Short mmCIF file of C-alpha atoms and ligand atoms in Angstrom, two decimals:
data_model
loop_
_atom_site.label_atom_id
_atom_site.label_comp_id
_atom_site.label_asym_id
_atom_site.label_seq_id
_atom_site.Cartn_x
_atom_site.Cartn_y
_atom_site.Cartn_z
CA MET A 1 86.34 74.89 111.54
CA LYS A 2 83.76 77.44 110.47
CA ILE A 3 85.42 80.86 110.39
CA LEU A 4 83.61 84.15 110.05
CA VAL A 5 85.81 86.92 108.49
CA LEU A 6 85.10 90.59 109.00
CA ASN A 7 86.99 93.03 106.79
CA GLY A 8 85.67 96.53 107.56
CA GLY A 9 86.45 99.77 105.81
CA SER A 10 85.21 103.38 106.20
CA SER A 11 82.52 103.06 103.51
CA SER A 12 81.68 99.31 103.50
CA PHE A 13 82.64 96.00 104.94
CA LYS A 14 82.99 92.60 103.58
CA SER A 15 82.25 89.46 105.47
CA SER A 16 82.65 85.83 104.54
CA LEU A 17 82.15 82.38 106.07
CA TYR A 18 84.67 79.65 105.30
CA ASP A 19 84.74 76.01 106.30
CA VAL A 20 88.55 75.58 106.84
CA THR A 21 90.15 72.12 107.08
CA GLY A 22 93.80 73.14 107.07
CA ASN A 23 94.48 71.05 103.92
CA GLU A 24 93.70 73.84 101.38
CA GLY A 25 96.31 74.60 98.72
CA ALA A 26 97.63 77.99 97.68
CA ALA A 27 94.40 78.93 95.83
CA ALA A 28 91.46 80.32 97.89
CA PRO A 29 88.46 77.91 98.24
CA ARG A 30 84.87 79.12 97.85
CA ALA A 31 83.39 80.79 100.86
CA LEU A 32 80.06 79.26 102.10
CA TRP A 33 78.66 82.74 101.70
CA GLU A 34 79.90 86.29 101.23
CA ALA A 35 78.20 89.44 102.53
CA LYS A 36 78.86 93.03 101.57
CA VAL A 37 77.42 95.84 103.70
CA ASP A 38 77.49 99.25 102.02
CA TRP A 39 76.43 102.42 103.84
CA GLU A 40 78.24 105.00 101.71
CA HIS A 41 75.73 104.95 98.89
CA HIS A 42 72.65 104.66 101.09
CA PRO A 43 72.27 107.69 103.41
CA GLY A 44 70.82 106.67 106.80
CA ALA A 45 70.65 102.96 105.70
CA ALA A 46 72.93 100.14 104.86
CA GLU A 47 72.43 97.76 102.04
CA ILE A 48 73.27 94.20 103.06
CA GLN A 49 73.90 91.76 100.23
CA ILE A 50 74.50 88.06 100.90
CA LYS A 51 75.72 85.68 98.15
CA THR A 52 75.63 81.88 98.58
CA ALA A 53 76.30 79.30 95.86
CA SER A 54 72.58 79.21 95.05
CA ALA A 55 71.11 82.69 95.86
CA VAL A 56 71.69 86.41 96.30
CA THR A 57 69.68 88.11 99.06
CA THR A 58 69.58 91.90 99.47
CA ARG A 59 68.09 93.96 102.30
CA SER A 60 68.22 97.63 103.23
CA VAL A 61 68.34 98.38 107.02
CA PRO A 62 68.27 101.80 108.74
CA VAL A 63 71.52 102.56 110.54
CA LYS A 64 72.94 105.39 112.62
CA SER A 65 76.41 103.93 112.64
CA PRO A 66 78.00 101.24 110.40
CA LEU A 67 78.05 98.69 113.22
CA ASP A 68 74.25 98.87 113.52
CA SER A 69 74.18 96.68 110.47
CA LEU A 70 75.87 93.73 112.20
CA ASP A 71 72.79 92.50 114.05
CA PRO A 72 70.53 92.37 111.00
CA LEU A 73 73.36 90.88 108.97
CA MET A 74 73.94 88.05 111.48
CA ALA A 75 70.15 87.39 111.69
CA MET A 76 70.18 86.79 107.88
CA LEU A 77 73.07 84.40 107.78
CA PRO A 78 73.04 80.71 107.18
CA HIS A 79 75.16 78.54 109.53
CA ARG A 80 75.28 81.33 112.12
CA ASN A 81 75.15 78.89 115.13
CA ASP A 82 78.01 76.87 113.76
CA ILE A 83 80.57 79.70 113.77
CA HIS A 84 83.69 78.75 115.76
CA VAL A 85 85.93 81.63 115.14
CA ALA A 86 85.66 85.29 114.07
CA GLY A 87 88.66 86.64 112.26
CA HIS A 88 89.11 90.46 112.01
CA ARG A 89 91.24 92.55 109.64
CA VAL A 90 92.91 95.15 111.83
CA VAL A 91 94.67 97.81 109.88
CA HIS A 92 97.34 98.98 112.25
CA GLY A 93 99.21 96.65 114.58
CA GLY A 94 101.97 99.16 115.40
CA ARG A 95 105.09 97.77 116.94
CA ALA A 96 103.24 95.65 119.46
CA PHE A 97 101.67 93.12 117.06
CA ARG A 98 104.04 91.46 114.65
CA GLU A 99 101.73 88.55 113.82
CA SER A 100 98.10 87.44 113.87
CA THR A 101 96.94 87.19 117.44
CA ARG A 102 94.06 85.68 119.50
CA ILE A 103 92.03 88.51 120.87
CA THR A 104 92.20 88.90 124.67
CA PRO A 105 91.37 91.91 126.87
CA GLU A 106 95.13 92.89 126.70
CA VAL A 107 95.04 92.64 122.89
CA ARG A 108 91.97 94.88 122.72
CA ALA A 109 93.74 97.38 124.97
CA GLY A 110 96.79 97.22 122.64
CA ILE A 111 94.60 97.82 119.50
CA ALA A 112 92.94 100.75 121.33
CA ARG A 113 96.38 102.27 122.08
CA MET A 114 97.13 102.11 118.34
CA ALA A 115 94.05 104.11 117.57
CA SER A 116 96.07 107.37 117.46
CA PHE A 117 97.96 105.88 114.42
CA ALA A 118 94.80 104.86 112.51
CA PRO A 119 91.84 106.50 114.27
CA GLU A 120 89.12 105.79 111.69
CA HIS A 121 90.02 102.14 111.37
CA ASN A 122 91.14 100.82 114.78
CA ARG A 123 88.06 102.28 116.53
CA LEU A 124 85.70 100.63 114.11
CA GLU A 125 87.56 97.32 114.34
CA LEU A 126 87.27 97.42 118.16
CA GLU A 127 83.60 97.96 117.91
CA ALA A 128 83.26 95.04 115.53
CA ILE A 129 85.16 92.85 117.99
CA GLU A 130 82.77 93.87 120.80
CA ALA A 131 79.71 93.32 118.61
CA MET A 132 80.89 89.80 117.64
CA GLU A 133 81.41 88.93 121.31
CA ARG A 134 77.87 90.09 122.08
CA ILE A 135 76.27 88.39 119.07
CA LEU A 136 78.22 85.06 118.99
CA GLY A 137 78.85 84.76 122.74
CA PRO A 138 82.03 85.16 124.83
CA ASP A 139 83.30 81.67 124.10
CA THR A 140 83.79 82.29 120.36
CA VAL A 141 87.48 82.64 119.61
CA GLN A 142 88.32 85.91 117.99
CA VAL A 143 91.54 86.60 116.05
CA ALA A 144 93.05 89.86 114.86
CA VAL A 145 94.89 89.70 111.55
CA PHE A 146 97.00 92.87 111.12
CA ASP A 147 97.63 94.55 107.74
CA THR A 148 101.02 95.62 109.01
CA ALA A 149 102.22 92.26 110.27
CA PHE A 150 103.55 90.92 106.91
CA HIS A 151 105.97 93.90 106.89
CA ALA A 152 107.29 93.19 110.37
CA SER A 153 110.32 91.71 108.69
CA LEU A 154 111.48 95.05 107.18
CA PRO A 155 115.09 95.66 108.02
CA PRO A 156 115.97 98.89 109.95
CA PRO A 157 117.25 100.80 106.87
CA ALA A 158 113.90 100.26 105.29
CA TYR A 159 111.74 101.17 108.29
CA VAL A 160 113.69 104.00 110.03
CA TYR A 161 112.83 107.44 108.67
CA PRO A 162 115.80 109.86 108.42
CA GLY A 163 114.26 112.27 111.01
CA PRO A 164 115.37 112.60 114.63
CA TYR A 165 116.22 109.23 116.20
CA ALA A 166 113.60 109.93 118.91
CA TRP A 167 111.00 109.13 116.21
CA VAL A 168 111.99 105.46 116.42
CA ASP A 169 111.28 105.41 120.19
CA GLN A 170 107.98 107.15 119.56
CA GLY A 171 106.90 104.46 117.08
CA ILE A 172 107.21 106.89 114.14
CA ARG A 173 108.62 104.49 111.50
CA ARG A 174 107.58 102.66 108.35
CA TYR A 175 104.98 99.94 109.04
CA GLY A 176 103.63 99.20 105.59
CA PHE A 177 100.06 98.07 104.84
CA HIS A 178 98.01 95.72 102.51
CA GLY A 179 100.13 93.01 104.13
CA ILE A 180 97.31 90.49 104.02
CA SER A 181 97.02 90.98 100.28
CA HIS A 182 100.78 91.01 99.62
CA GLN A 183 101.10 87.75 101.68
CA TYR A 184 98.38 86.00 99.78
CA THR A 185 99.35 87.15 96.37
CA SER A 186 103.06 86.29 96.75
CA ARG A 187 102.26 82.76 97.90
CA ARG A 188 99.76 82.22 95.15
CA ALA A 189 102.19 83.58 92.51
CA ALA A 190 104.89 81.12 93.73
CA ALA A 191 102.38 78.27 93.46
CA ILE A 192 101.31 79.38 89.89
CA LEU A 193 104.96 79.36 88.92
CA GLY A 194 105.56 76.03 90.61
CA ARG A 195 108.43 77.63 92.53
CA ASP A 196 109.44 77.65 96.20
CA MET A 197 109.00 81.04 97.90
CA ALA A 198 112.55 80.72 99.17
CA SER A 199 113.86 80.87 95.62
CA LEU A 200 112.04 83.96 94.48
CA ARG A 201 112.53 87.70 94.47
CA MET A 202 109.15 89.29 93.86
CA ILE A 203 107.44 92.65 93.62
CA THR A 204 103.72 92.54 94.44
CA CYS A 205 101.77 95.58 93.16
CA HIS A 206 98.51 96.06 95.07
CA LEU A 207 96.65 98.61 92.83
CA GLY A 208 93.16 99.22 94.20
CA ASN A 209 91.65 102.45 95.60
CA GLY A 210 94.73 102.29 97.92
CA CYS A 211 97.98 101.37 96.17
CA SER A 212 101.22 99.83 97.48
CA LEU A 213 104.15 97.72 96.44
CA ALA A 214 106.10 95.19 98.41
CA ALA A 215 109.61 93.78 97.70
CA ILE A 216 109.56 90.14 98.83
CA ARG A 217 112.59 87.95 99.16
CA ASP A 218 112.43 84.32 100.53
CA GLY A 219 108.75 84.90 101.30
CA SER A 220 109.46 87.96 103.56
CA SER A 221 108.75 91.57 102.98
CA ILE A 222 111.98 93.60 102.85
CA ASP A 223 110.69 96.88 101.52
CA THR A 224 107.35 98.48 100.84
CA THR A 225 105.92 101.88 99.66
CA MET A 226 103.38 102.68 102.31
CA GLY A 227 104.86 103.97 105.54
CA PHE A 228 103.81 105.18 108.96
CA THR A 229 100.40 105.54 107.47
CA PRO A 230 98.81 104.29 104.24
CA LEU A 231 99.28 107.75 102.70
CA GLU A 232 102.93 107.27 101.65
CA GLY A 233 104.21 105.92 98.33
CA LEU A 234 102.25 105.54 95.07
CA MET A 235 99.64 107.88 93.75
CA MET A 236 96.19 106.42 94.60
CA GLY A 237 92.53 106.91 93.86
CA THR A 238 92.06 109.94 96.24
CA ARG A 239 95.28 109.80 98.25
CA SER A 240 98.35 111.79 97.12
CA GLY A 241 101.01 109.23 98.02
CA THR A 242 104.46 110.74 98.69
CA VAL A 243 104.64 114.53 98.29
CA ASP A 244 107.38 116.82 99.53
CA PRO A 245 106.73 117.40 103.29
CA GLY A 246 107.74 121.10 102.54
CA ILE A 247 104.32 121.40 100.80
CA VAL A 248 102.62 120.52 103.99
CA ILE A 249 104.67 123.18 105.89
CA HIS A 250 103.83 125.69 103.19
CA LEU A 251 100.10 124.86 103.45
CA VAL A 252 100.12 125.31 107.21
CA ARG A 253 102.28 128.41 107.30
CA HIS A 254 100.93 130.38 104.34
CA LEU A 255 97.45 129.03 103.79
CA GLY A 256 96.59 128.23 107.43
CA LEU A 257 95.43 124.68 106.88
CA SER A 258 94.47 122.74 109.99
CA ALA A 259 95.40 119.07 110.64
CA GLU A 260 91.81 118.14 109.62
CA ALA A 261 91.99 120.11 106.35
CA LEU A 262 95.39 118.56 105.50
CA ASP A 263 94.05 115.06 106.25
CA ARG A 264 91.07 115.73 103.93
CA VAL A 265 93.20 117.22 101.09
CA LEU A 266 95.86 114.52 101.17
CA ASN A 267 93.56 111.49 101.75
CA LYS A 268 90.32 112.44 99.96
CA GLU A 269 91.01 115.21 97.43
CA SER A 270 94.29 114.17 95.86
CA GLY A 271 95.50 111.30 93.72
CA LEU A 272 93.63 110.46 90.46
CA LEU A 273 90.68 112.59 91.68
CA GLY A 274 92.84 115.53 92.58
CA VAL A 275 94.84 115.70 89.41
CA SER A 276 92.10 114.77 86.92
CA GLY A 277 89.22 116.53 88.59
CA VAL A 278 87.13 113.68 87.12
CA SER A 279 87.17 110.78 89.65
CA GLY A 280 89.36 108.67 91.96
CA ASP A 281 88.05 105.62 90.05
CA MET A 282 90.50 104.46 87.35
CA ARG A 283 87.69 103.31 85.03
CA ALA A 284 86.16 106.86 85.02
CA VAL A 285 89.65 108.39 84.39
CA LEU A 286 90.22 106.00 81.54
CA ALA A 287 86.83 106.82 80.01
CA ALA A 288 87.57 110.55 80.31
CA ILE A 289 90.87 110.02 78.43
CA ASP A 290 89.00 108.26 75.67
CA GLY A 291 86.80 111.39 75.51
CA GLY A 292 89.94 113.56 75.10
CA ASP A 293 90.18 114.93 78.65
CA ALA A 294 93.75 116.34 78.99
CA ARG A 295 93.78 116.40 82.85
CA ALA A 296 92.60 112.81 83.00
CA GLN A 297 95.52 111.95 80.73
CA LEU A 298 97.87 113.85 83.02
CA ALA A 299 96.49 112.01 86.09
CA PHE A 300 97.07 108.63 84.30
CA ASP A 301 100.62 109.68 83.29
CA VAL A 302 101.53 110.74 86.87
CA TYR A 303 100.06 107.45 88.20
CA VAL A 304 102.25 105.48 85.79
CA HIS A 305 105.29 107.61 86.46
CA ARG A 306 104.98 107.03 90.20
CA LEU A 307 104.37 103.32 89.69
CA ARG A 308 107.53 102.99 87.57
CA SER A 309 109.74 104.92 89.95
CA GLU A 310 108.58 103.08 93.09
CA THR A 311 108.93 99.71 91.17
CA GLY A 312 112.50 100.77 90.44
CA ALA A 313 113.05 101.41 94.21
CA MET A 314 111.75 98.01 95.10
CA LEU A 315 113.90 96.49 92.40
CA ALA A 316 116.98 98.09 93.91
CA SER A 317 116.16 96.77 97.38
CA LEU A 318 115.81 93.27 95.95
CA GLY A 319 118.93 93.50 93.83
CA GLY A 320 117.11 91.57 91.06
CA LEU A 321 113.66 90.29 90.10
CA ASP A 322 112.11 86.95 89.29
CA ALA A 323 108.40 87.91 89.30
CA LEU A 324 106.28 91.06 89.09
CA VAL A 325 102.75 90.43 90.39
CA PHE A 326 99.68 92.62 89.74
CA THR A 327 96.66 92.47 92.02
CA ALA A 328 93.52 94.43 93.22
CA GLY A 329 91.05 96.35 91.05
CA VAL A 330 93.42 98.24 88.79
CA GLY A 331 96.29 95.64 88.89
CA GLU A 332 93.89 92.80 87.94
CA ASN A 333 91.83 94.65 85.39
CA SER A 334 93.82 97.35 83.58
CA PRO A 335 96.02 96.07 80.63
CA GLN A 336 97.08 99.68 80.05
CA VAL A 337 98.49 100.18 83.49
CA ARG A 338 100.37 96.85 83.46
CA ALA A 339 101.72 97.49 79.97
CA GLN A 340 103.01 100.94 80.80
CA ALA A 341 104.54 99.82 84.14
CA VAL A 342 106.39 96.96 82.44
CA GLU A 343 107.56 98.99 79.47
CA ALA A 344 109.95 100.92 81.60
CA PHE A 345 111.84 97.80 82.40
CA ALA A 346 112.08 96.43 78.84
CA PHE A 347 115.86 97.16 78.93
CA LEU A 348 116.06 94.37 81.56
CA GLY A 349 114.39 91.93 79.23
CA VAL A 350 110.89 92.10 81.00
CA LYS A 351 108.33 91.47 78.31
CA LEU A 352 104.56 90.85 78.30
CA ASP A 353 102.57 88.60 76.12
CA PRO A 354 100.25 91.33 74.72
CA ALA A 355 97.39 89.01 73.90
CA LYS A 356 97.37 87.50 77.44
CA ASN A 357 97.79 90.97 78.99
CA ALA A 358 94.77 92.28 77.03
CA GLN A 359 92.61 89.56 78.46
CA SER A 360 93.47 90.19 82.16
CA PRO A 361 93.27 86.49 83.01
CA PRO A 362 93.22 85.95 86.80
CA ASP A 363 95.99 83.80 88.35
CA THR A 364 98.04 83.58 85.20
CA ASP A 365 101.55 84.26 84.02
CA ILE A 366 101.20 86.98 81.31
CA ALA A 367 104.88 87.35 80.51
CA ALA A 368 106.20 86.53 77.03
CA PRO A 369 107.91 83.11 76.96
CA ASP A 370 111.33 84.74 76.59
CA SER A 371 110.82 87.41 79.33
CA THR A 372 113.64 87.57 81.91
CA VAL A 373 111.08 88.17 84.66
CA ARG A 374 107.72 86.39 85.03
CA VAL A 375 104.72 88.85 85.21
CA LEU A 376 101.56 87.62 86.86
CA VAL A 377 97.97 88.75 87.42
CA VAL A 378 96.71 87.31 90.68
CA HIS A 379 93.22 87.85 92.07
CA THR A 380 93.68 88.95 95.67
CA GLU A 381 91.76 86.99 98.34
CA GLU A 382 92.14 89.00 101.50
CA GLU A 383 89.15 87.44 103.22
CA TRP A 384 90.51 83.92 102.64
CA GLU A 385 93.95 84.95 103.93
CA ILE A 386 92.29 86.24 107.13
CA ALA A 387 90.43 82.92 107.50
CA ARG A 388 93.66 81.03 106.98
CA GLU A 389 95.52 83.05 109.58
CA SER A 390 92.58 82.73 111.94
CA TYR A 391 92.63 78.93 111.55
CA ARG A 392 96.32 78.83 112.25
CA VAL A 393 95.96 80.91 115.43
CA ALA A 394 92.81 79.21 116.64
CA SER A 395 94.34 75.70 116.08
CA ALA A 396 97.50 76.60 118.07
CA THR A 397 97.48 75.80 121.70
CA PRO A 398 96.79 78.61 124.21
CA PRO A 399 98.00 80.71 126.05
CA PRO A 400 97.07 83.63 123.81
CA VAL A 401 99.81 86.08 122.96
CA SER A 402 99.91 89.43 124.80
CA PRO A 403 101.16 92.56 123.17
CA ALA A 404 104.90 93.12 123.53
CA GLY A 405 104.68 96.78 124.57
CA GLY A 406 103.38 100.13 123.48
CA ALA A 407 102.55 101.21 120.00
P1 ADP B 501 89.73 98.58 97.22
O1 ADP B 501 91.09 99.06 97.32
O2 ADP B 501 88.73 99.52 97.73
O3 ADP B 501 89.47 97.14 97.65
P2 ADP B 501 89.56 97.62 94.44
O4 ADP B 501 90.66 96.62 94.64
O5 ADP B 501 88.23 97.08 94.16
O6 ADP B 501 89.41 98.63 95.62
O7 ADP B 501 90.01 98.60 93.30
C1 ADP B 501 89.23 99.69 92.89
C2 ADP B 501 89.91 100.31 91.67
O8 ADP B 501 89.98 99.36 90.65
C3 ADP B 501 89.11 101.49 91.16
O9 ADP B 501 89.97 102.57 90.76
C4 ADP B 501 88.50 100.94 89.86
O10 ADP B 501 88.25 101.88 88.86
C5 ADP B 501 89.59 99.98 89.42
N1 ADP B 501 89.06 99.04 88.46
C6 ADP B 501 88.13 98.06 88.56
N2 ADP B 501 87.91 97.50 87.35
C7 ADP B 501 88.71 98.09 86.45
C8 ADP B 501 88.94 97.96 85.05
N3 ADP B 501 88.24 97.12 84.35
N4 ADP B 501 89.90 98.79 84.47
C9 ADP B 501 90.60 99.73 85.17
N5 ADP B 501 90.39 99.91 86.52
C10 ADP B 501 89.52 99.10 87.11
#
């Protein structure tokens, strides 16, 4: 089954084509091709780059909106007429969508209702769904794979906020995000260890531009650091993570900040960028530290402090730990971050193999042989996980699932 995956963001989107048989193991197979469309660094244009096993093709196309790049992208693609299924990453599934779902008019309406929770994302994703229907034809099966769905298993004490109970009825609760990545990396880590998911207590650390942890027991997420939105929890590239809500009240009351200004400050001007004043990119922060920049050092230290304390929180929810898994840009590539995160738990007997850690080997156990907890680096494969979920949904017999209720 040839499955086209669309994974869109606010500055770029990734797209991949997989030929899925259903017999793949835990590791991701190679995509037939991968495309990246980037419009952030190309004002008024989008750069489309397509990689196949034998060639890389790059083209710049004028665009007014990100979705303008879909038609030229599709025109450039090999195997376009063989595509059976389009699988979309949808950031927010709210309460209505607890698992990957075949897209019907009702499902589209449900995703549109969720737009108030994730306005930037869900609107773009709906447009991508419409564009694919137009380009591939109405008979192509489309599947929504939600970033929140893996966390649908959170128990009430983990998802209810201690505000007024009316919040629960209004859908104001912890949802958790990066679920597609936490799901893939936890399964892959279990396979690398040769263990059954049902026998493992794991913390998966997705440390990219956005950062979140998940506490996973018996293959299910039981706690996570992101919440109602992807702003809660760890310090991130440009997002603050958790701050005292009293700061928000202060900023509104005494400095007159609007909702838009708060959104900008907390999502785009905080985190590594906000504290260091250098960049939201960990590589640039590390380079500035090497150059003796004290605020860059402070930003790194706050990042590590938050990572350690949130890891401790996940540890308490699990009541023990078998494996700690690092993934995404920082998690996969920064020996310093991994070493500092693990050091805090040395008293529990968690120990890295320093030589292995220094090499950042993908899909490897980097713990010392006598460590009480296995520590792994796993390369996240979100596009493959979306393809896998899309295959599962598309292979299942109709009727398609309708949303269970409001957001
Ligand atoms: P996204 O969340 O947008 O998918 P990524 O998973 O690619 O992002 O992660 C981006 C982050 O990874 C950036 O902060 C980048 O600096 C960091 N990163 C990438 N390579 C390295 C490296 N070698 N050392 C430290 N950080 C790195």
